[in-house]
């Protein structure tokens, strides 16, 4: 997505994978919801982080990613959102990375966010360090870190009402969301609780610059 001419005409995208299952009726347009509510990034999983599941990254595959992110933040504090979600990424105000990330197997995002100055500068900086090639800096941690740092908390949305499975994990909506969606999944068989991400982003403090 970085500088890709083929994506310049698109405003949003949905990232999905083969052999996934959707359990519920989706009675609204998620893209319009994102637009109407000024959302930048939506998920169904978050890894504990426009999204349904969140998991933890395998630290051995990204040994220098966070030190590189910290270097970028030091050099470019102007790109860090005032109401960012550092509390999702770090348990010690940015000193270390807790390995949480949004599971990018399902994400809906505003293409202008990825085309924006902050993400383009971030991506170019990461690429200059070689971690995409010599480590395994994948789309999930990179997108998660970028969304958490460059978007305000209010711009990140957890689609808690979309039931979704990508083996071996699944998210099944809870309570009224399960009933309204006529979901064909067991609410007790769900990766984490629906409130976890919202609470983690809402309650944890943002990074102090």
XYZ file of C-alpha atoms in Angstrom:
209
model
C 0.000 0.000 0.000
C 2.985 2.302 0.270
C 3.110 4.357 -2.910
C 1.151 1.786 -4.913
C -0.352 3.530 -7.942
C -3.047 0.835 -8.272
C -4.610 1.851 -4.941
C -4.829 5.586 -5.537
C -8.442 5.493 -6.753
C -9.689 3.576 -3.698
C -10.955 5.237 -0.526
C -11.374 2.198 1.779
C -10.531 -1.490 1.654
C -11.447 -4.715 3.388
C -8.643 -7.175 4.047
C -9.909 -10.749 4.319
C -8.564 -14.287 3.878
C -9.658 -17.523 2.163
C -11.459 -20.229 4.135
C -12.922 -17.919 6.764
C -16.406 -18.136 8.261
C -18.867 -15.363 9.027
C -21.459 -16.327 11.627
C -23.918 -13.440 11.709
C -26.171 -11.358 9.497
C -24.537 -8.002 8.813
C -27.494 -5.680 8.319
C -25.555 -2.475 7.643
C -22.707 -1.356 5.397
C -19.460 -1.402 7.436
C -17.828 0.999 4.984
C -20.594 3.572 5.417
C -20.426 3.076 9.186
C -16.717 3.882 9.088
C -17.313 6.974 6.968
C -20.311 8.272 8.894
C -18.592 7.820 12.261
C -15.192 9.173 11.211
C -13.389 5.893 11.772
C -9.963 5.224 10.282
C -9.298 1.599 11.202
C -11.719 -1.222 11.995
C -11.083 -4.793 13.143
C -12.872 -7.918 14.388
C -9.955 -9.478 16.339
C -7.339 -7.818 18.478
C -4.325 -9.610 19.787
C -3.483 -8.844 23.261
C -5.001 -5.044 19.350
C -10.905 -2.335 11.953
C -10.879 -5.608 13.506
C -12.296 -8.600 15.356
C -9.367 -10.492 16.969
C -6.202 -9.334 18.747
C -3.237 -11.609 19.494
C 0.361 -11.320 20.680
C 3.203 -11.238 18.190
C 6.029 -13.806 18.360
C 8.828 -11.685 19.777
C 11.631 -13.661 18.114
C 10.392 -12.534 14.692
C 10.542 -8.795 15.469
C 13.550 -8.308 17.791
C 14.365 -4.758 16.638
C 10.930 -3.496 15.595
C 10.071 -1.622 18.774
C 13.465 0.039 19.117
C 13.018 1.230 15.542
C 9.522 2.522 16.331
C 10.875 4.392 19.350
C 13.583 5.942 17.186
C 10.946 7.106 14.707
C 8.790 8.575 17.482
C 11.804 10.470 18.828
C 12.611 11.872 15.383
C 8.993 12.631 14.398
C 6.856 13.513 17.419
C 4.715 15.650 15.107
C 3.138 12.483 13.678
C 1.965 11.045 17.006
C -1.754 11.602 17.627
C -2.533 13.498 20.811
C -5.154 10.948 21.879
C -3.202 7.905 20.729
C -3.505 4.296 21.923
C -0.011 3.752 23.276
C -1.665 2.098 26.265
C -2.686 -0.745 23.968
C 0.869 -1.308 22.713
C 2.862 -0.801 25.879
C 2.412 -1.410 29.589
C 5.150 1.055 30.577
C 4.392 4.253 28.672
C 6.221 3.224 25.512
C 9.454 1.923 26.975
C 8.699 -1.627 25.850
C 6.280 -3.321 23.457
C 3.802 -5.740 25.006
C 3.431 -7.530 21.604
C -0.314 -6.782 21.294
C -1.604 -6.232 17.792
C -4.772 -6.175 15.731
C -5.240 -9.336 13.705
C -5.100 -7.948 10.178
C -6.788 -11.010 8.652
C -9.908 -8.887 8.934
C -9.478 -5.144 8.777
C -11.312 -2.258 7.171
C -9.346 0.928 6.781
C -9.354 4.359 5.223
C -6.794 4.303 2.414
C -6.042 7.977 3.041
C -4.609 6.947 6.410
C -2.035 4.674 4.759
C -1.371 7.266 2.048
C -0.973 10.029 4.627
C 2.246 11.762 5.576
C 2.607 10.025 8.943
C 2.283 6.440 7.689
C 4.344 7.055 4.547
C 7.175 8.499 6.644
C 6.857 5.603 9.096
C 6.874 2.950 6.365
C 9.884 4.487 4.604
C 11.744 4.648 7.911
C 11.000 1.001 8.698
C 12.025 -0.066 5.201
C 15.329 1.777 5.542
C 16.138 -0.362 8.595
C 15.750 -3.666 6.712
C 13.447 -5.419 9.168
C 10.930 -6.340 6.488
C 13.634 -8.449 4.882
C 15.966 -9.604 7.660
C 13.338 -10.095 10.361
C 9.597 -10.656 9.910
C 7.988 -7.290 10.313
C 4.543 -8.303 9.095
C 1.451 -6.299 8.278
C -0.272 -7.065 11.593
C 2.233 -5.445 13.995
C 3.114 -2.662 11.556
C -0.528 -1.739 10.872
C -1.386 -2.049 14.566
C 1.446 0.183 15.717
C 0.667 2.748 13.033
C -3.063 2.833 13.839
C -2.393 3.042 17.566
C 0.117 5.887 17.234
C -1.126 7.985 14.318
C -4.913 7.737 14.796
C -6.885 8.994 17.759
C -8.592 6.386 19.917
C -12.002 7.453 18.655
C -10.957 6.580 15.095
C -10.336 2.889 15.870
C -13.393 0.647 15.826
C -13.951 -2.893 17.083
C -16.671 -4.633 15.049
C -17.920 -6.582 18.042
C -21.146 -7.482 16.215
C -19.448 -9.341 13.334
C -18.965 -13.048 14.018
C -15.831 -14.295 12.321
C -13.569 -17.352 12.307
C -10.120 -17.785 10.853
C -8.691 -21.039 12.175
C -7.807 -21.554 14.911
C -9.409 -18.401 16.368
C -12.896 -17.008 16.253
C -14.892 -14.092 17.565
C -18.541 -14.661 18.440
C -20.661 -11.632 19.376
C -22.147 -11.480 22.848
C -25.569 -10.625 24.267
C -27.793 -8.386 22.145
C -25.234 -8.325 19.316
C -25.528 -12.112 19.061
C -29.356 -11.957 19.017
C -29.624 -9.112 16.505
C -27.196 -10.800 14.139
C -28.933 -14.183 14.354
C -25.461 -15.578 14.852
C -24.674 -19.246 14.223
C -21.851 -19.488 16.746
C -21.497 -20.293 20.428
C -20.958 -17.090 22.458
C -18.937 -19.133 24.943
C -16.533 -20.119 22.162
C -14.936 -16.760 21.446
C -11.395 -15.435 21.538
C -11.394 -13.007 24.453
C -14.278 -10.850 25.557
C -15.889 -8.236 23.361
C -15.225 -5.509 25.893
C -11.497 -6.184 26.256
C -10.266 -4.042 23.371
C -12.557 -1.109 23.981
C -11.651 -1.085 27.659
C -7.945 -1.462 26.984
C -7.904 1.440 24.536
C -10.265 3.622 26.578
C -8.746 3.108 30.010
C -5.022 2.923 29.349
C -3.269 6.245 29.201
C -1.954 7.694 25.987
C 1.762 8.193 25.469
C 3.159 11.383 26.940
C 5.286 13.321 24.461
